[in-house]
PDB file of C-alpha atoms and ligand atoms in Angstrom:
ATOM      1  CA  MET V   1     125.474  96.195 118.641  1.00 53.00           C
ATOM      2  CA  ILE V   2     124.971 100.012 119.114  1.00 57.00           C
ATOM      3  CA  PRO V   3     126.583 102.284 116.456  1.00 57.00           C
ATOM      4  CA  ALA V   4     129.185 104.433 118.150  1.00 55.00           C
ATOM      5  CA  MET V   5     127.546 107.636 116.788  1.00 72.00           C
ATOM      6  CA  ARG V   6     124.102 107.007 118.410  1.00 92.00           C
ATOM      7  CA  PRO V   7     123.806 109.474 121.211  1.00 96.00           C
ATOM      8  CA  VAL V   8     121.874 109.259 124.484  1.00 98.00           C
ATOM      9  CA  ILE V   9     119.199 111.909 124.614  1.00 98.00           C
ATOM     10  CA  VAL V  10     116.842 113.137 127.205  1.00 98.00           C
ATOM     11  CA  ALA V  11     114.231 115.614 125.981  1.00 98.00           C
ATOM     12  CA  GLY V  12     111.701 117.278 128.249  1.00 98.00           C
ATOM     13  CA  ASN V  13     108.281 118.266 126.800  1.00 98.00           C
ATOM     14  CA  TRP V  14     106.772 120.968 128.963  1.00 98.00           C
ATOM     15  CA  LYS V  15     103.449 120.867 126.921  1.00 98.00           C
ATOM     16  CA  MET V  16     101.160 123.833 128.009  1.00 98.00           C
ATOM     17  CA  HIS V  17     102.925 124.661 131.153  1.00 98.00           C
ATOM     18  CA  THR V  18     105.072 127.519 132.265  1.00 98.00           C
ATOM     19  CA  THR V  19     104.847 131.281 131.527  1.00 98.00           C
ATOM     20  CA  PRO V  20     108.061 132.803 129.920  1.00 98.00           C
ATOM     21  CA  ALA V  21     109.392 133.855 133.450  1.00 97.00           C
ATOM     22  CA  GLU V  22     108.787 130.536 134.977  1.00 98.00           C
ATOM     23  CA  ALA V  23     110.252 128.706 131.902  1.00 98.00           C
ATOM     24  CA  GLY V  24     113.508 130.682 132.092  1.00 98.00           C
ATOM     25  CA  GLU V  25     114.011 129.980 135.716  1.00 98.00           C
ATOM     26  CA  LEU V  26     113.067 126.262 135.398  1.00 98.00           C
ATOM     27  CA  ALA V  27     115.409 125.785 132.414  1.00 98.00           C
ATOM     28  CA  ALA V  28     118.370 127.340 134.285  1.00 97.00           C
ATOM     29  CA  THR V  29     117.649 125.113 137.309  1.00 97.00           C
ATOM     30  CA  ILE V  30     117.378 121.958 135.180  1.00 97.00           C
ATOM     31  CA  ALA V  31     120.508 122.847 133.200  1.00 97.00           C
ATOM     32  CA  ARG V  32     122.459 123.181 136.478  1.00 96.00           C
ATOM     33  CA  ARG V  33     121.095 120.013 137.926  1.00 96.00           C
ATOM     34  CA  THR V  34     121.642 117.818 134.973  1.00 97.00           C
ATOM     35  CA  ASN V  35     125.088 118.712 133.870  1.00 95.00           C
ATOM     36  CA  GLU V  36     125.995 115.416 132.205  1.00 94.00           C
ATOM     37  CA  PRO V  37     128.128 116.148 129.169  1.00 93.00           C
ATOM     38  CA  ASP V  38     127.617 112.697 127.709  1.00 95.00           C
ATOM     39  CA  VAL V  39     123.792 113.162 127.498  1.00 97.00           C
ATOM     40  CA  VAL V  40     122.171 115.282 124.850  1.00 97.00           C
ATOM     41  CA  ARG V  41     119.621 117.380 126.801  1.00 98.00           C
ATOM     42  CA  VAL V  42     116.803 119.213 125.072  1.00 98.00           C
ATOM     43  CA  LEU V  43     114.027 121.316 126.668  1.00 98.00           C
ATOM     44  CA  CYS V  44     110.919 121.961 124.777  1.00 98.00           C
ATOM     45  CA  PRO V  45     108.858 124.761 126.333  1.00 98.00           C
ATOM     46  CA  PRO V  46     105.718 126.413 124.826  1.00 98.00           C
ATOM     47  CA  PHE V  47     106.347 128.700 121.863  1.00 98.00           C
ATOM     48  CA  VAL V  48     106.016 131.827 123.926  1.00 98.00           C
ATOM     49  CA  SER V  49     108.727 130.693 126.299  1.00 98.00           C
ATOM     50  CA  LEU V  50     111.376 129.674 123.680  1.00 98.00           C
ATOM     51  CA  ALA V  51     113.289 132.970 123.815  1.00 98.00           C
ATOM     52  CA  ALA V  52     113.221 133.059 127.576  1.00 98.00           C
ATOM     53  CA  VAL V  53     114.568 129.561 127.759  1.00 98.00           C
ATOM     54  CA  ARG V  54     117.308 130.194 125.182  1.00 97.00           C
ATOM     55  CA  ASP V  55     118.382 133.285 126.959  1.00 97.00           C
ATOM     56  CA  ALA V  56     118.353 131.523 130.358  1.00 97.00           C
ATOM     57  CA  LEU V  57     120.401 128.613 129.047  1.00 96.00           C
ATOM     58  CA  GLU V  58     122.861 131.049 127.458  1.00 94.00           C
ATOM     59  CA  ALA V  59     123.415 132.677 130.768  1.00 94.00           C
ATOM     60  CA  GLU V  60     124.258 129.265 132.361  1.00 88.00           C
ATOM     61  CA  PRO V  61     127.617 128.361 130.547  1.00 77.00           C
ATOM     62  CA  GLY V  62     128.722 126.283 133.477  1.00 76.00           C
ATOM     63  CA  ALA V  63     125.814 123.933 132.936  1.00 73.00           C
ATOM     64  CA  GLY V  64     126.950 122.761 129.619  1.00 74.00           C
ATOM     65  CA  ALA V  65     124.910 122.871 126.331  1.00 92.00           C
ATOM     66  CA  VAL V  66     121.269 122.275 126.583  1.00 97.00           C
ATOM     67  CA  ALA V  67     119.354 122.532 123.428  1.00 97.00           C
ATOM     68  CA  VAL V  68     115.929 124.172 123.039  1.00 98.00           C
ATOM     69  CA  GLY V  69     113.146 122.546 121.084  1.00 98.00           C
ATOM     70  CA  ALA V  70     109.725 123.495 119.894  1.00 98.00           C
ATOM     71  CA  GLN V  71     106.713 121.360 120.527  1.00 98.00           C
ATOM     72  CA  ASN V  72     105.285 121.621 117.086  1.00 98.00           C
ATOM     73  CA  VAL V  73     105.730 123.343 113.680  1.00 98.00           C
ATOM     74  CA  HIS V  74     103.353 124.257 110.850  1.00 98.00           C
ATOM     75  CA  HIS V  75     103.429 122.265 107.583  1.00 98.00           C
ATOM     76  CA  GLU V  76     103.610 125.345 105.407  1.00 97.00           C
ATOM     77  CA  THR V  77     106.454 127.901 105.177  1.00 97.00           C
ATOM     78  CA  THR V  78     104.315 130.999 105.292  1.00 97.00           C
ATOM     79  CA  GLY V  79     100.700 132.212 104.707  1.00 97.00           C
ATOM     80  CA  PRO V  80      97.284 132.834 106.098  1.00 98.00           C
ATOM     81  CA  TYR V  81      97.518 130.427 109.111  1.00 98.00           C
ATOM     82  CA  THR V  82      96.344 132.324 112.165  1.00 98.00           C
ATOM     83  CA  GLY V  83      98.131 131.290 115.316  1.00 97.00           C
ATOM     84  CA  GLU V  84     100.673 129.015 113.745  1.00 97.00           C
ATOM     85  CA  VAL V  85     104.375 129.015 113.770  1.00 98.00           C
ATOM     86  CA  SER V  86     106.608 128.095 110.825  1.00 98.00           C
ATOM     87  CA  ALA V  87     109.954 126.322 110.844  1.00 98.00           C
ATOM     88  CA  HIS V  88     111.583 129.462 109.529  1.00 98.00           C
ATOM     89  CA  MET V  89     110.272 131.437 112.467  1.00 98.00           C
ATOM     90  CA  LEU V  90     111.933 129.047 114.938  1.00 98.00           C
ATOM     91  CA  GLN V  91     115.299 129.856 113.631  1.00 97.00           C
ATOM     92  CA  GLY V  92     117.484 131.276 116.389  1.00 97.00           C
ATOM     93  CA  LEU V  93     115.014 130.103 118.929  1.00 98.00           C
ATOM     94  CA  ALA V  94     115.060 126.367 118.678  1.00 98.00           C
ATOM     95  CA  SER V  95     117.314 123.698 117.131  1.00 98.00           C
ATOM     96  CA  TRP V  96     114.922 120.798 117.635  1.00 98.00           C
ATOM     97  CA  VAL V  97     111.242 120.233 117.214  1.00 98.00           C
ATOM     98  CA  ILE V  98     108.801 117.557 118.310  1.00 98.00           C
ATOM     99  CA  VAL V  99     106.565 116.524 115.416  1.00 98.00           C
ATOM    100  CA  GLY V 100     103.492 114.277 115.611  1.00 98.00           C
ATOM    101  CA  HIS V 101     103.033 114.119 119.315  1.00 98.00           C
ATOM    102  CA  SER V 102      99.979 112.066 120.173  1.00 96.00           C
ATOM    103  CA  GLU V 103      98.325 114.937 121.920  1.00 97.00           C
ATOM    104  CA  ARG V 104      98.401 116.829 118.570  1.00 97.00           C
ATOM    105  CA  ARG V 105      97.205 113.822 116.630  1.00 95.00           C
ATOM    106  CA  ARG V 106      94.381 113.709 119.073  1.00 95.00           C
ATOM    107  CA  ASP V 107      93.449 117.351 119.574  1.00 96.00           C
ATOM    108  CA  ALA V 108      94.485 118.902 116.262  1.00 96.00           C
ATOM    109  CA  GLY V 109      93.638 115.887 114.047  1.00 96.00           C
ATOM    110  CA  GLU V 110      97.217 115.544 112.760  1.00 97.00           C
ATOM    111  CA  THR V 111      97.454 112.772 110.243  1.00 98.00           C
ATOM    112  CA  ASP V 112     100.606 110.913 109.129  1.00 98.00           C
ATOM    113  CA  GLU V 113     100.319 112.823 105.794  1.00 98.00           C
ATOM    114  CA  LEU V 114     100.339 116.275 107.586  1.00 98.00           C
ATOM    115  CA  ILE V 115     103.136 115.110 109.835  1.00 98.00           C
ATOM    116  CA  SER V 116     105.263 114.128 106.939  1.00 98.00           C
ATOM    117  CA  ARG V 117     104.955 117.725 105.625  1.00 98.00           C
ATOM    118  CA  LYS V 118     105.972 119.076 109.028  1.00 98.00           C
ATOM    119  CA  VAL V 119     109.059 116.784 108.958  1.00 98.00           C
ATOM    120  CA  GLN V 120     109.844 118.240 105.524  1.00 98.00           C
ATOM    121  CA  ARG V 121     109.570 121.756 106.743  1.00 98.00           C
ATOM    122  CA  ALA V 122     111.851 120.951 109.687  1.00 98.00           C
ATOM    123  CA  LEU V 123     114.321 119.408 107.274  1.00 97.00           C
ATOM    124  CA  ASP V 124     114.178 122.413 105.052  1.00 96.00           C
ATOM    125  CA  THR V 125     115.459 124.592 107.957  1.00 97.00           C
ATOM    126  CA  GLY V 126     117.812 122.101 109.552  1.00 98.00           C
ATOM    127  CA  LEU V 127     115.742 121.576 112.666  1.00 98.00           C
ATOM    128  CA  ARG V 128     116.347 118.239 114.396  1.00 98.00           C
ATOM    129  CA  VAL V 129     113.147 116.255 114.624  1.00 98.00           C
ATOM    130  CA  ILE V 130     111.727 114.088 117.423  1.00 98.00           C
ATOM    131  CA  LEU V 131     109.108 112.251 115.524  1.00 98.00           C
ATOM    132  CA  CYS V 132     106.554 110.640 117.957  1.00 98.00           C
ATOM    133  CA  VAL V 133     104.744 107.374 117.145  1.00 98.00           C
ATOM    134  CA  GLY V 134     102.757 105.021 119.334  1.00 98.00           C
ATOM    135  CA  GLU V 135      99.701 102.870 119.631  1.00 97.00           C
ATOM    136  CA  GLN V 136      96.458 103.357 121.534  1.00 95.00           C
ATOM    137  CA  LEU V 137      95.596 100.781 124.234  1.00 96.00           C
ATOM    138  CA  GLU V 138      93.003  99.181 121.825  1.00 96.00           C
ATOM    139  CA  ASP V 139      95.630  98.658 119.241  1.00 96.00           C
ATOM    140  CA  ARG V 140      97.866  96.896 121.751  1.00 95.00           C
ATOM    141  CA  GLU V 141      95.094  94.823 123.178  1.00 95.00           C
ATOM    142  CA  ALA V 142      94.082  93.711 119.719  1.00 97.00           C
ATOM    143  CA  GLY V 143      97.625  92.752 118.918  1.00 96.00           C
ATOM    144  CA  HIS V 144      97.960  95.560 116.288  1.00 96.00           C
ATOM    145  CA  ALA V 145     100.596  97.846 117.989  1.00 97.00           C
ATOM    146  CA  ALA V 146     103.415  96.992 115.717  1.00 98.00           C
ATOM    147  CA  ASP V 147     101.365  97.361 112.548  1.00 97.00           C
ATOM    148  CA  LEU V 148     100.071 100.721 113.730  1.00 97.00           C
ATOM    149  CA  VAL V 149     103.630 101.964 114.612  1.00 98.00           C
ATOM    150  CA  ARG V 150     105.021 100.678 111.283  1.00 98.00           C
ATOM    151  CA  THR V 151     102.215 102.585 109.438  1.00 98.00           C
ATOM    152  CA  GLN V 152     102.920 105.765 111.434  1.00 98.00           C
ATOM    153  CA  VAL V 153     106.572 105.743 110.672  1.00 98.00           C
ATOM    154  CA  ARG V 154     106.182 105.051 106.966  1.00 98.00           C
ATOM    155  CA  GLY V 155     103.400 107.677 106.649  1.00 98.00           C
ATOM    156  CA  SER V 156     105.198 110.374 108.696  1.00 98.00           C
ATOM    157  CA  LEU V 157     108.290 110.081 106.419  1.00 97.00           C
ATOM    158  CA  ASP V 158     106.532 109.544 103.198  1.00 96.00           C
ATOM    159  CA  GLY V 159     108.208 111.590 100.467  1.00 95.00           C
ATOM    160  CA  VAL V 160     110.937 112.931 102.802  1.00 96.00           C
ATOM    161  CA  ASP V 161     114.489 112.469 101.520  1.00 95.00           C
ATOM    162  CA  VAL V 162     115.859 109.686 103.638  1.00 96.00           C
ATOM    163  CA  ALA V 163     119.560 110.588 103.281  1.00 95.00           C
ATOM    164  CA  ALA V 164     118.884 114.223 104.180  1.00 96.00           C
ATOM    165  CA  ILE V 165     116.678 113.468 107.199  1.00 96.00           C
ATOM    166  CA  ALA V 166     118.811 110.833 108.643  1.00 96.00           C
ATOM    167  CA  PRO V 167     121.298 113.020 110.580  1.00 95.00           C
ATOM    168  CA  LEU V 168     118.440 115.093 111.893  1.00 97.00           C
ATOM    169  CA  LEU V 169     115.978 112.338 112.914  1.00 97.00           C
ATOM    170  CA  THR V 170     115.114 110.926 116.374  1.00 98.00           C
ATOM    171  CA  ILE V 171     112.083 108.828 116.810  1.00 98.00           C
ATOM    172  CA  ALA V 172     110.116 108.637 120.170  1.00 98.00           C
ATOM    173  CA  TYR V 173     108.149 105.610 120.778  1.00 98.00           C
ATOM    174  CA  GLU V 174     105.368 106.818 122.957  1.00 98.00           C
ATOM    175  CA  PRO V 175     102.471 104.377 123.643  1.00 97.00           C
ATOM    176  CA  VAL V 176      99.416 106.641 124.016  1.00 96.00           C
ATOM    177  CA  TRP V 177      98.158 104.678 126.932  1.00 96.00           C
ATOM    178  CA  ALA V 178     101.337 105.522 128.826  1.00 96.00           C
ATOM    179  CA  ILE V 179     101.426 109.221 128.300  1.00 96.00           C
ATOM    180  CA  GLY V 180     100.513 111.205 131.421  1.00 93.00           C
ATOM    181  CA  THR V 181      98.899 108.121 133.010  1.00 95.00           C
ATOM    182  CA  GLY V 182     101.577 107.066 135.440  1.00 94.00           C
ATOM    183  CA  ARG V 183     101.451 103.590 133.588  1.00 94.00           C
ATOM    184  CA  HIS V 184     104.685 103.083 131.740  1.00 94.00           C
ATOM    185  CA  ALA V 185     105.570 100.282 129.218  1.00 93.00           C
ATOM    186  CA  GLN V 186     108.044  97.492 130.079  1.00 96.00           C
ATOM    187  CA  GLY V 187     111.563  98.140 129.060  1.00 98.00           C
ATOM    188  CA  SER V 188     111.277  94.877 126.865  1.00 97.00           C
ATOM    189  CA  ASP V 189     108.044  96.151 125.099  1.00 96.00           C
ATOM    190  CA  ALA V 190     109.867  99.508 124.183  1.00 98.00           C
ATOM    191  CA  ALA V 191     112.889  97.462 122.858  1.00 98.00           C
ATOM    192  CA  ALA V 192     110.540  95.394 120.834  1.00 98.00           C
ATOM    193  CA  MET V 193     109.000  98.412 119.266  1.00 98.00           C
ATOM    194  CA  ALA V 194     112.368 100.003 118.630  1.00 98.00           C
ATOM    195  CA  ALA V 195     113.183  96.880 116.615  1.00 97.00           C
ATOM    196  CA  VAL V 196     109.990  97.297 114.480  1.00 97.00           C
ATOM    197  CA  ILE V 197     110.800 101.085 114.173  1.00 98.00           C
ATOM    198  CA  ARG V 198     114.294 100.354 112.825  1.00 97.00           C
ATOM    199  CA  ALA V 199     113.214  97.519 110.522  1.00 96.00           C
ATOM    200  CA  THR V 200     110.660  99.880 109.050  1.00 97.00           C
ATOM    201  CA  LEU V 201     113.340 102.547 108.569  1.00 97.00           C
ATOM    202  CA  GLY V 202     115.474  99.891 106.916  1.00 96.00           C
ATOM    203  CA  GLY V 203     112.621  99.296 104.528  1.00 96.00           C
ATOM    204  CA  LEU V 204     112.473 102.976 103.719  1.00 96.00           C
ATOM    205  CA  GLY V 205     116.158 102.939 102.796  1.00 95.00           C
ATOM    206  CA  PHE V 206     117.789 104.291 105.867  1.00 94.00           C
ATOM    207  CA  ASP V 207     121.429 103.243 105.995  1.00 88.00           C
ATOM    208  CA  ASP V 208     122.384 100.282 108.237  1.00 87.00           C
ATOM    209  CA  ARG V 209     118.721  99.107 108.596  1.00 87.00           C
ATOM    210  CA  GLY V 210     117.938 102.159 110.728  1.00 91.00           C
ATOM    211  CA  GLU V 211     120.559 101.337 113.261  1.00 93.00           C
ATOM    212  CA  GLU V 212     121.899 104.907 113.198  1.00 95.00           C
ATOM    213  CA  ILE V 213     118.671 106.520 114.244  1.00 97.00           C
ATOM    214  CA  PRO V 214     118.178 107.185 117.898  1.00 98.00           C
ATOM    215  CA  VAL V 215     114.926 105.778 119.391  1.00 98.00           C
ATOM    216  CA  LEU V 216     113.613 107.073 122.659  1.00 98.00           C
ATOM    217  CA  TYR V 217     110.902 105.876 124.879  1.00 98.00           C
ATOM    218  CA  GLY V 218     108.296 108.259 126.230  1.00 98.00           C
ATOM    219  CA  GLY V 219     105.299 107.592 128.542  1.00 97.00           C
ATOM    220  CA  SER V 220     105.206 108.248 132.194  1.00 96.00           C
ATOM    221  CA  VAL V 221     108.995 108.232 132.496  1.00 98.00           C
ATOM    222  CA  SER V 222     110.417 109.096 135.896  1.00 98.00           C
ATOM    223  CA  SER V 223     113.597 108.886 137.853  1.00 98.00           C
ATOM    224  CA  SER V 224     112.475 105.512 139.251  1.00 98.00           C
ATOM    225  CA  ASN V 225     111.665 103.834 135.905  1.00 98.00           C
ATOM    226  CA  ILE V 226     114.268 105.306 133.538  1.00 98.00           C
ATOM    227  CA  GLY V 227     116.708 102.506 134.326  1.00 98.00           C
ATOM    228  CA  ASP V 228     114.234  99.945 132.809  1.00 98.00           C
ATOM    229  CA  PHE V 229     114.562 101.743 129.446  1.00 98.00           C
ATOM    230  CA  MET V 230     118.306 102.655 129.591  1.00 98.00           C
ATOM    231  CA  ASP V 231     119.093  98.957 130.303  1.00 97.00           C
ATOM    232  CA  GLU V 232     117.789  98.234 126.749  1.00 97.00           C
ATOM    233  CA  PRO V 233     120.642  98.762 124.244  1.00 96.00           C
ATOM    234  CA  SER V 234     117.985  99.647 121.572  1.00 97.00           C
ATOM    235  CA  ILE V 235     116.654 102.598 123.532  1.00 98.00           C
ATOM    236  CA  ASP V 236     118.686 105.798 123.463  1.00 98.00           C
ATOM    237  CA  GLY V 237     116.940 107.822 125.979  1.00 98.00           C
ATOM    238  CA  ALA V 238     113.568 109.397 126.801  1.00 98.00           C
ATOM    239  CA  LEU V 239     111.056 111.927 125.865  1.00 98.00           C
ATOM    240  CA  VAL V 240     109.777 113.052 129.338  1.00 98.00           C
ATOM    241  CA  GLY V 241     106.483 115.001 129.808  1.00 98.00           C
ATOM    242  CA  GLY V 242     105.318 115.589 133.384  1.00 97.00           C
ATOM    243  CA  ALA V 243     108.590 114.697 135.091  1.00 98.00           C
ATOM    244  CA  SER V 244     110.431 117.175 132.953  1.00 98.00           C
ATOM    245  CA  LEU V 245     108.754 120.005 134.993  1.00 98.00           C
ATOM    246  CA  LYS V 246     110.455 118.826 138.138  1.00 98.00           C
ATOM    247  CA  PRO V 247     114.273 119.503 138.555  1.00 98.00           C
ATOM    248  CA  ASP V 248     114.741 116.643 141.002  1.00 98.00           C
ATOM    249  CA  GLU V 249     113.158 114.112 138.539  1.00 98.00           C
ATOM    250  CA  MET V 250     115.229 115.481 135.633  1.00 98.00           C
ATOM    251  CA  ALA V 251     118.355 115.244 137.666  1.00 98.00           C
ATOM    252  CA  GLY V 252     117.656 111.611 138.388  1.00 98.00           C
ATOM    253  CA  ILE V 253     116.652 110.704 134.795  1.00 98.00           C
ATOM    254  CA  VAL V 254     119.727 112.439 133.121  1.00 98.00           C
ATOM    255  CA  ALA V 255     122.044 110.889 135.794  1.00 98.00           C
ATOM    256  CA  ARG V 256     120.745 107.463 134.894  1.00 98.00           C
ATOM    257  CA  ALA V 257     120.994 108.232 131.221  1.00 98.00           C
ATOM    258  CA  GLY V 258     124.562 109.405 131.796  1.00 97.00           C
ATOM    259  CA  LEU V 259     125.597 106.018 133.064  1.00 97.00           C
ATOM    260  CA  THR V 260     124.434 104.317 129.922  1.00 97.00           C
ATOM    261  CA  ALA V 261     126.128 107.025 127.784  1.00 96.00           C
ATOM    262  CA  ARG V 262     129.468 106.573 129.514  1.00 95.00           C
ATOM    263  CA  ALA V 263     129.144 102.696 129.228  1.00 94.00           C
ATOM    264  CA  ARG V 264     128.550 102.947 125.478  1.00 92.00           C
ATOM    265  CA  ALA V 265     131.377 105.353 125.039  1.00 91.00           C
ATOM    266  CA  GLN V 266     133.790 102.691 126.565  1.00 87.00           C
ATOM    267  CA  ARG V 267     132.727  99.984 124.162  1.00 78.00           C
TER     268      ARG V 267
HETATM  269  C1  PEP T 301     105.037 113.304 126.500  1.00 74.58           C
HETATM  270  O1  PEP T 301     104.487 114.366 126.641  1.00 74.58           O
HETATM  271  O2  PEP T 301     105.748 113.045 125.385  1.00 74.58           O
HETATM  272  C2  PEP T 301     105.039 112.379 127.656  1.00 74.58           C
HETATM  273  C3  PEP T 301     105.671 111.166 127.448  1.00 74.58           C
HETATM  274  O3  PEP T 301     104.440 112.655 128.778  1.00 74.58           O
HETATM  275  P1  PEP T 301     104.599 111.974 130.185  1.00 74.58           P
HETATM  276  O4  PEP T 301     105.915 111.797 130.530  1.00 74.58           O
HETATM  277  O5  PEP T 301     103.903 112.962 131.127  1.00 74.58           O
HETATM  278  O6  PEP T 301     103.737 110.669 130.177  1.00 74.58           O
END
């Protein structure tokens, strides 16, 4: 049973790709090619391209609303943090933020404790959060994937006000071994992990045992495999990396997500 309020979401993470000029042009093209009013679309360019993407999307009113997201946010509000960007600075530029992406866990040593502070900063400013969790290949092979994801969900939300974050929270299950590798999880694996995530949220006090929180799948999503995930009632869309830089791919992914969104609306 899918709560009526759970949206279908496709978010594109452009990582460290695109100059501001390229990003504006790409955002406008994707907005035009993915005009599916039933799908929540979010584009997450690099920080330096946020303004260009916001402006380009505002100039495409016929393409419907596409939201802008940042790929990261600092865990403090202000201070001597060279090169960092606070949640407050994102206001007017982004309404979403990706937190805890595995590339930041890997490259910037982000821990669950630090990530929970980032979630809190996002909450303070009303940013919608895409919280990324997911196991390494070793964890999966050792049969520890669910434990690992449970620990990440609990740790990343530790101390955060559950009632306040609930309307702003989306979780992306992104197995690390599937990110940028061309090797994606099975839809059934993603669904099993969505159940683990929601059970964990329920244990943290989220209403309706976490059923109201959207769970996305991420990891080598493309127009040819998105259907495997959208066929799972517990999966509410995708966080897309490499394919989100390709308008044809995004058009196919969002079109398939739109079929699910419309089918859900008719229930
Ligand atoms: C991501 O960056 O979150 C991601 C899932 O990347 P890719 O789709 O390229 O695997």
